[in-house]
Short mmCIF file of C-alpha atoms and ligand atoms in Angstrom, two decimals:
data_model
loop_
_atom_site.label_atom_id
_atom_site.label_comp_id
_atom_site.label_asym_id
_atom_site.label_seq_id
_atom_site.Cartn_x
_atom_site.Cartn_y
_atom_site.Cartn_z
CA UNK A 1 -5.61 15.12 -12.37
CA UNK A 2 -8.29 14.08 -9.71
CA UNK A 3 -9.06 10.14 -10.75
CA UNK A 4 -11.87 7.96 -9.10
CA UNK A 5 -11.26 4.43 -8.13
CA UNK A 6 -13.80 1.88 -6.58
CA UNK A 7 -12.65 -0.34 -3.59
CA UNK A 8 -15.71 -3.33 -3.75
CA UNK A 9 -17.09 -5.54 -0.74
CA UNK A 10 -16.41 -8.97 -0.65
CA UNK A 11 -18.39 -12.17 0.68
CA UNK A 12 -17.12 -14.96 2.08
CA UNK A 13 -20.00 -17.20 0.39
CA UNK A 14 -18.57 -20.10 2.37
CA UNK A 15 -15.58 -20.43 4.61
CA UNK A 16 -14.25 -23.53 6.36
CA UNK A 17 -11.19 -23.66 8.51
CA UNK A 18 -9.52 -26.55 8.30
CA UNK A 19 -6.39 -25.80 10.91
CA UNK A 20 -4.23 -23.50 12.52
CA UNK A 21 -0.51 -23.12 11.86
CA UNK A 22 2.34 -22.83 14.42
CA UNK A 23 2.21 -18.91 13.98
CA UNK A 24 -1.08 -18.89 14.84
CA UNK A 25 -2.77 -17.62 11.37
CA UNK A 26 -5.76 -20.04 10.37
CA UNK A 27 -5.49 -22.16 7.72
CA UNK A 28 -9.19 -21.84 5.52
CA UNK A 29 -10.63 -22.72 2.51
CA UNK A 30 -13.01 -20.37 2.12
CA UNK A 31 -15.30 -18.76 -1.66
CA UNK A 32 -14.66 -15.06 -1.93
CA UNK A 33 -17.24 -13.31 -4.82
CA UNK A 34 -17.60 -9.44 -4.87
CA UNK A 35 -20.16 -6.41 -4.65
CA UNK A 36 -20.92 -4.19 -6.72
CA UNK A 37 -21.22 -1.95 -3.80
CA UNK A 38 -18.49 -0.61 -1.68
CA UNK A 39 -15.99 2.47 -0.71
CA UNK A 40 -14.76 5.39 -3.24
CA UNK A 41 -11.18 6.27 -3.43
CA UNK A 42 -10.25 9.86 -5.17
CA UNK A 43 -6.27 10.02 -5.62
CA UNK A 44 -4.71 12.71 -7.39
CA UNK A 45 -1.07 12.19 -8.17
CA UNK A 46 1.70 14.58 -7.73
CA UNK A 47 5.24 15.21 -6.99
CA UNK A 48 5.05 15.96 -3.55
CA UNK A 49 7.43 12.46 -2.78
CA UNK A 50 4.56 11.90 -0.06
CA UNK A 51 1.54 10.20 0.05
CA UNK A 52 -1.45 11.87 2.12
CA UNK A 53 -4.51 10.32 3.62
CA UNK A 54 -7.03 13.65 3.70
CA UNK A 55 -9.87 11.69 5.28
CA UNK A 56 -8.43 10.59 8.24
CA UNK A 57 -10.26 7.61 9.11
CA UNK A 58 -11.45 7.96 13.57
CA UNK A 59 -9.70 5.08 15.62
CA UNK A 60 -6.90 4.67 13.05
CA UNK A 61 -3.85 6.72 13.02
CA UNK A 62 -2.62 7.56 9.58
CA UNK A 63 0.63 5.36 10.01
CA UNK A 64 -1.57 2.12 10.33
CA UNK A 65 -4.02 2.83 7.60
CA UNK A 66 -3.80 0.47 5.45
CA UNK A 67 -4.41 3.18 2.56
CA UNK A 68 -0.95 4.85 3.40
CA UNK A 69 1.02 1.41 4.19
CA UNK A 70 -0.42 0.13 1.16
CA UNK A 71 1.25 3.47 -1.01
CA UNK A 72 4.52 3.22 1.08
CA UNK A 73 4.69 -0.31 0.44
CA UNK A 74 4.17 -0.43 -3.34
CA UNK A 75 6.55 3.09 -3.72
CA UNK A 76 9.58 0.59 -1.31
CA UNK A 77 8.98 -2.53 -4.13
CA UNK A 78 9.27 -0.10 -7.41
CA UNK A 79 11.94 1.94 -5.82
CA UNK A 80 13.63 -1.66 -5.56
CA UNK A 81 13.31 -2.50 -8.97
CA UNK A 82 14.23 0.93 -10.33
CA UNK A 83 10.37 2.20 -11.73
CA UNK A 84 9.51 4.66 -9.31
CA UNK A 85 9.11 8.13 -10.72
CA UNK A 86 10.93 10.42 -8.86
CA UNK A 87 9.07 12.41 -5.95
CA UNK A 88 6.38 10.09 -6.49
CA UNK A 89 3.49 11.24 -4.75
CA UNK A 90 -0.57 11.30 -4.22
CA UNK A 91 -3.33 12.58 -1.95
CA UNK A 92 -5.78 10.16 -1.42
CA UNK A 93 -8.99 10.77 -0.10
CA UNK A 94 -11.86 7.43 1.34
CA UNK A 95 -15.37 7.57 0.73
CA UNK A 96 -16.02 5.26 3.02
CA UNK A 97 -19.56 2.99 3.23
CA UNK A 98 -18.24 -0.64 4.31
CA UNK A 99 -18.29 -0.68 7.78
CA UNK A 100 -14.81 -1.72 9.78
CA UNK A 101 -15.39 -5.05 11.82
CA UNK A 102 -17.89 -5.61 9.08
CA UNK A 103 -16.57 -9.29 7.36
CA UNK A 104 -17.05 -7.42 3.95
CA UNK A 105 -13.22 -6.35 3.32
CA UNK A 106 -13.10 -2.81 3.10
CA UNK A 107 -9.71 -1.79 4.72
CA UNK A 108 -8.37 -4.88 2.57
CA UNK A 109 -9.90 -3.46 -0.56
CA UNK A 110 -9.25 0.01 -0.15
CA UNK A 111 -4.97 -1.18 0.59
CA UNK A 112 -5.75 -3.27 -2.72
CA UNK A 113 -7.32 -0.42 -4.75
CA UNK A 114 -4.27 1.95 -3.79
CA UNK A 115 -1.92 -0.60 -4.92
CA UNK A 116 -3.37 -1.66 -8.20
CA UNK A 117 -4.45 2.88 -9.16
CA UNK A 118 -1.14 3.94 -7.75
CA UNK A 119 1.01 1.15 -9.91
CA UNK A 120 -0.72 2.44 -12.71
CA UNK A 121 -0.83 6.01 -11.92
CA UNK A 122 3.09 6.02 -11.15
CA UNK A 123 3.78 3.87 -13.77
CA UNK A 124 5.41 1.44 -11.84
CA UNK A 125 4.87 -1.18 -13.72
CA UNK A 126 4.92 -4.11 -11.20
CA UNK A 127 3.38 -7.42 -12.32
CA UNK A 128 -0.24 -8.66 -10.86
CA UNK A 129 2.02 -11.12 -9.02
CA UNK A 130 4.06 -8.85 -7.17
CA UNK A 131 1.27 -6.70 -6.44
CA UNK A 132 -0.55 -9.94 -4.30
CA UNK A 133 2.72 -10.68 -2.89
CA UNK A 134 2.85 -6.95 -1.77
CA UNK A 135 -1.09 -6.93 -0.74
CA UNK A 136 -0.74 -10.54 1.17
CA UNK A 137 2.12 -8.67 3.60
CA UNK A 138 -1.00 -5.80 4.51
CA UNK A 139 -3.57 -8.29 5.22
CA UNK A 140 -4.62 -12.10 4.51
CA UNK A 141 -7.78 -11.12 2.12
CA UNK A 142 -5.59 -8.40 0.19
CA UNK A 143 -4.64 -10.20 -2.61
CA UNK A 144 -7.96 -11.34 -3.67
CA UNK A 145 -8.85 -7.83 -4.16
CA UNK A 146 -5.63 -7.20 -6.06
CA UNK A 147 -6.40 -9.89 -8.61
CA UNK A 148 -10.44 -8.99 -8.87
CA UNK A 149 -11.65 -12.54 -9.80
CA UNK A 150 -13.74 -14.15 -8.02
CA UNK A 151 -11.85 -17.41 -6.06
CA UNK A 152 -11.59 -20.14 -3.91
CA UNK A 153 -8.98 -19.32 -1.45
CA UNK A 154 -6.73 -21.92 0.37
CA UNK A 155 -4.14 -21.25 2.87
CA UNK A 156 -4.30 -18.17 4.80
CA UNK A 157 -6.26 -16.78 1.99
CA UNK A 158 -3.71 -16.26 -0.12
CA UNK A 159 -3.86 -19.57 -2.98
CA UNK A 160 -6.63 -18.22 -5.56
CA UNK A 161 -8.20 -20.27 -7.72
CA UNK A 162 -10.18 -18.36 -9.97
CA UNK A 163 -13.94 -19.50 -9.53
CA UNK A 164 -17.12 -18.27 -11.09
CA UNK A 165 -20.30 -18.72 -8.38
CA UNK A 166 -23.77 -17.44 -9.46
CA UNK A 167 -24.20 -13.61 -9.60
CA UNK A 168 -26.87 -13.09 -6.75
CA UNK A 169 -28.22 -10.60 -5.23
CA UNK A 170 -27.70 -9.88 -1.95
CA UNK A 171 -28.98 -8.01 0.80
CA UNK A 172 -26.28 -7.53 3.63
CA UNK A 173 -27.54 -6.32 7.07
CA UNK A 174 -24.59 -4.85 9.88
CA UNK A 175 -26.25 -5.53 13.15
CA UNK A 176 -24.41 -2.32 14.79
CA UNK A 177 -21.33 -3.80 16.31
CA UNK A 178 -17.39 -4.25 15.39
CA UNK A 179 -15.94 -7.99 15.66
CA UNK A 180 -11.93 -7.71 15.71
CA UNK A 181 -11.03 -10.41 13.43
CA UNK A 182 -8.48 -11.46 15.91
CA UNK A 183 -10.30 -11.93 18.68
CA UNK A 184 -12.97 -14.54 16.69
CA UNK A 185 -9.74 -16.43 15.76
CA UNK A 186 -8.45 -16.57 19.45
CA UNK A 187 -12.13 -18.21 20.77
CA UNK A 188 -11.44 -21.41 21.87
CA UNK A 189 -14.75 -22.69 20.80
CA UNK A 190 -14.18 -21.82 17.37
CA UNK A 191 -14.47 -24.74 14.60
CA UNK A 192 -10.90 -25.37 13.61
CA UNK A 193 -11.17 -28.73 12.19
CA UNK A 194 -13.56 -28.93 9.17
CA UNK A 195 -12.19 -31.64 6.72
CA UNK A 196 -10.20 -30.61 3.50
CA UNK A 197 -12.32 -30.86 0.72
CA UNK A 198 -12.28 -30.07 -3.34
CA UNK A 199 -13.87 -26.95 -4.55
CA UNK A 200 -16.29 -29.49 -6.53
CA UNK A 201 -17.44 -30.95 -3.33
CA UNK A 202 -17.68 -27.82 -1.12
CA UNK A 203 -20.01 -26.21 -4.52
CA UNK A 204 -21.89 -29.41 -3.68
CA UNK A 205 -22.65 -29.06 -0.10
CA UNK A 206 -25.04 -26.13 1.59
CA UNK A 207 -22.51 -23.71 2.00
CA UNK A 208 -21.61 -22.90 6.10
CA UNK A 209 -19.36 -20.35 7.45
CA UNK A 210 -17.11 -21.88 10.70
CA UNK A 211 -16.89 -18.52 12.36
CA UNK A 212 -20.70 -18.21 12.30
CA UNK A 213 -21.71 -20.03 15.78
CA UNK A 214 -18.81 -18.07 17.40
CA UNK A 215 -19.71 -14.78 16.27
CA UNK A 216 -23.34 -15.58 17.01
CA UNK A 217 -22.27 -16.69 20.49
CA UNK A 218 -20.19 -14.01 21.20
CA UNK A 219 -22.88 -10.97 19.66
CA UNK A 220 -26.47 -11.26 20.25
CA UNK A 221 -27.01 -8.65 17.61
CA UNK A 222 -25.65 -11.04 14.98
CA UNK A 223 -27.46 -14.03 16.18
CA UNK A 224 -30.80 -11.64 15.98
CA UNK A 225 -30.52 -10.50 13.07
CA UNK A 226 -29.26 -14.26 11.53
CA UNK A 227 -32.61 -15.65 13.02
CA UNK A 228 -34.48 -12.76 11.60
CA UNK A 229 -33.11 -12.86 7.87
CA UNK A 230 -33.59 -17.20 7.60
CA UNK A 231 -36.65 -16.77 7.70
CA UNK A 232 -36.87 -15.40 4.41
CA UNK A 233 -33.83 -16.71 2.77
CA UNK A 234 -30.48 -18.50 3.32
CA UNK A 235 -28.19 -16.28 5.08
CA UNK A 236 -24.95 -16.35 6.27
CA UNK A 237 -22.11 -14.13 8.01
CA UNK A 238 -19.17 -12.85 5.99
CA UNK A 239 -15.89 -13.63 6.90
CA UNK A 240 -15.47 -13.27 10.83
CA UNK A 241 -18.38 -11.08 10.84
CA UNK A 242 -20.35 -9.15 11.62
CA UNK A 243 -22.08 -8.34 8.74
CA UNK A 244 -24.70 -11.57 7.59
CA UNK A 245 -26.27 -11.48 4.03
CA UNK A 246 -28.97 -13.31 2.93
CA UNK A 247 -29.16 -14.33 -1.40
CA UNK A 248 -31.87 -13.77 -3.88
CA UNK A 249 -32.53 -14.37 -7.41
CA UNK A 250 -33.71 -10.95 -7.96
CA UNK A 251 -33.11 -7.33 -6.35
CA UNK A 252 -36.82 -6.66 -5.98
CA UNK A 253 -37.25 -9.68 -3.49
CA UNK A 254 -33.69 -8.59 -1.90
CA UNK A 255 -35.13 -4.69 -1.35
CA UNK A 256 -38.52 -6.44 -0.45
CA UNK A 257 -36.91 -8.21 2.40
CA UNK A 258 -34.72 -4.90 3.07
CA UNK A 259 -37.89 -2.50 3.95
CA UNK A 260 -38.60 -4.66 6.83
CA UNK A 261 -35.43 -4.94 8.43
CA UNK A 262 -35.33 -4.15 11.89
CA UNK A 263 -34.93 -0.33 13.08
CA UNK A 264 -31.43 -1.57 14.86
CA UNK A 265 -29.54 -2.36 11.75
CA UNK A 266 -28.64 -1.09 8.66
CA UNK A 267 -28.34 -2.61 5.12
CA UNK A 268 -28.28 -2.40 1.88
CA UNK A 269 -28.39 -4.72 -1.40
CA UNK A 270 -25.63 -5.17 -4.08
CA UNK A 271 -25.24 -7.40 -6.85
CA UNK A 272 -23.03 -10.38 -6.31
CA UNK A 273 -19.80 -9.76 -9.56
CA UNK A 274 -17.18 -12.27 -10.28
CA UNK A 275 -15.02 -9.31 -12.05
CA UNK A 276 -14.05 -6.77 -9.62
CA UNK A 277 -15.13 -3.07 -10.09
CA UNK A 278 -11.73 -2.19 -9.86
CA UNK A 279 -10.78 -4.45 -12.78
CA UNK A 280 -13.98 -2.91 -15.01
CA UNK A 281 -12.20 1.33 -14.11
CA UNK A 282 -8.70 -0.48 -14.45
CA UNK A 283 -9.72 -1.71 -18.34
CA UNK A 284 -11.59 0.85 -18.90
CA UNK A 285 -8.36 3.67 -18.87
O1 C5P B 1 -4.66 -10.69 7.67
P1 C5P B 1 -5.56 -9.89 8.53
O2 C5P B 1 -4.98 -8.58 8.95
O3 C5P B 1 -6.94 -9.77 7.98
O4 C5P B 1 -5.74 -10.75 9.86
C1 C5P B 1 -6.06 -10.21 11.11
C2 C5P B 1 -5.83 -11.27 12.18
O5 C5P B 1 -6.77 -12.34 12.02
C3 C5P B 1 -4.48 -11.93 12.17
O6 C5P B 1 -3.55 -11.20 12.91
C4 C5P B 1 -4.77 -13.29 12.80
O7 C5P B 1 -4.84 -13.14 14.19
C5 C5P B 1 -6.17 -13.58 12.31
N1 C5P B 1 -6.21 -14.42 11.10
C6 C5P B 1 -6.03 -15.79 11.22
N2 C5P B 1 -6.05 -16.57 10.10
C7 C5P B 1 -6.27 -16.02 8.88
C8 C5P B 1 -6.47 -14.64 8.73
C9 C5P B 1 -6.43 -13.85 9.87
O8 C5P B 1 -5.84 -16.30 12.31
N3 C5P B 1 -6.29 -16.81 7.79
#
């Protein structure tokens, strides 16, 4: 049986960073809400005992994808605790539509949507807990996805409290190039010393992102198309870039504002959710 499972976008609404630990990850504090917008996954289990990719994504080979690491991880945990099916297996196929280098999550999302369909699929019956703690070994912004509430996240990423921000609309404009996360957090001019602050006070303040005058310096297709979209709205980038997104009260204003983008980027508006997509298919079986 062929089943359909949605792998949302993400925004970083605000994100701080607040220090960097000894093995170099960043320490942030950062307010992750998602989209109703964002990549397809088909998966059809089997009993193959192997899990296939059959859209090989260009520039990643299969072994890295976070799509088949996420499987091979999640099949190693339930083996562990004795609720693997045996010859568990899947092919998985990726719509994809969020953009890689984009600050919106997708790779994350799509490792956390494989996790979450394939522990229910299998019936492997890990916890949401284990799950994160699986999802935070693929990537820092994993486990967000995993739980699908919308949170203030502290640490890496990892320490969620569950928030609930006002359900925008947003559009979200990719100015045509790829920032490697890495490389943002390696620029020494980056802002590594914002103070810590409660979730009250930051929902206080105009919200900022720290990796925003970096990726700005470092692009001058972000900083463009930042300058372009303030002058309608308040806009920000999205984690390390290099997406930006701009917020509205309405989608008319946000597709308004979308028809006169310029001709060198691409966008498109979504609807800002506190409950994940994936949650809505998971609840909905
Ligand atoms: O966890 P993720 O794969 O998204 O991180 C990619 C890279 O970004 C890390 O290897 C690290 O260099 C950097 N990073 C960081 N601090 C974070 C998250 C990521 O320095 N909180």
């Amino acid at each position: 049986m062929i089943t359909t499972w949605p792998a949302p976008a993400k925004l970083n609404l605000f994100l701080y960073i607040t220090g960097r630990r000894p093995d170099g990850y960043h320490t942030l504090q950062t307010l992750f809400q998602f989209l109703d917008y964002g990549d397809t996954l088909t998966i059809e289990p089997d009993t193959s005992g192997s899990v296939s990719l059959t859209t090989p994504l260009s520039g990643v080979k299969p072994d890295e994808n976070l799509i088949v690491r996420a499987a091979e991880a999640l099949k190693h945990a339930a083996a562990a605790r004795g609720t693997l099916p045996a010859q568990a297996g899947a092919k998985i196929a990726l719509t994809k539509r969020l953009p890689m280098g984009g600050g919106l999550g997708g790779g994350s999302s799509d490792a956390a949507t494989v996790l979450v369909a394939l522990n229910h699929l299998w019936r492997c019956q890990l916890s949401v807990d284990h799950l994160a703690d699986i999802g935070v070994t693929l990537g820092a912004d994993v486990p967000v996805f995993v739980r699908g509430h919308a949170a203030f996240a502290e640490g890496v990423g990892e320490q969620l409290t569950p928030a609930d921000p006002a359900e925008k609309w947003y559009l979200v404009a990719h100015p045509g190039v790829s920032i490697a996360t890495p490389d943002l957090f390696r620029d020494a001019d980056l802002t590594r010393n914002s103070p810590i602050r409660t979730l009250d006070e930051l929902l206080q303040r105009p919200f900022h992102n720290d990796c925003e005058a970096v990726a700005r310096k470092r692009f001058r297709e972000v900083d463009a198309l930042l300058s372009w979209l303030l002058e309608y709205a308040p806009s920000r980038l999205t984690g390390t870039g290099a997406c930006v997104f701009a917020e509205f009260n309405t989608e008319s204003e946000a597709r308004e504002v979308l028809e006169l983008a310029p001709k060198w980027c691409s966008g498109f508006v979504a609807r800002g959710v506190n409950t994940s997509p994936l949650q809505h298919t998971l609840s909905g079986l």
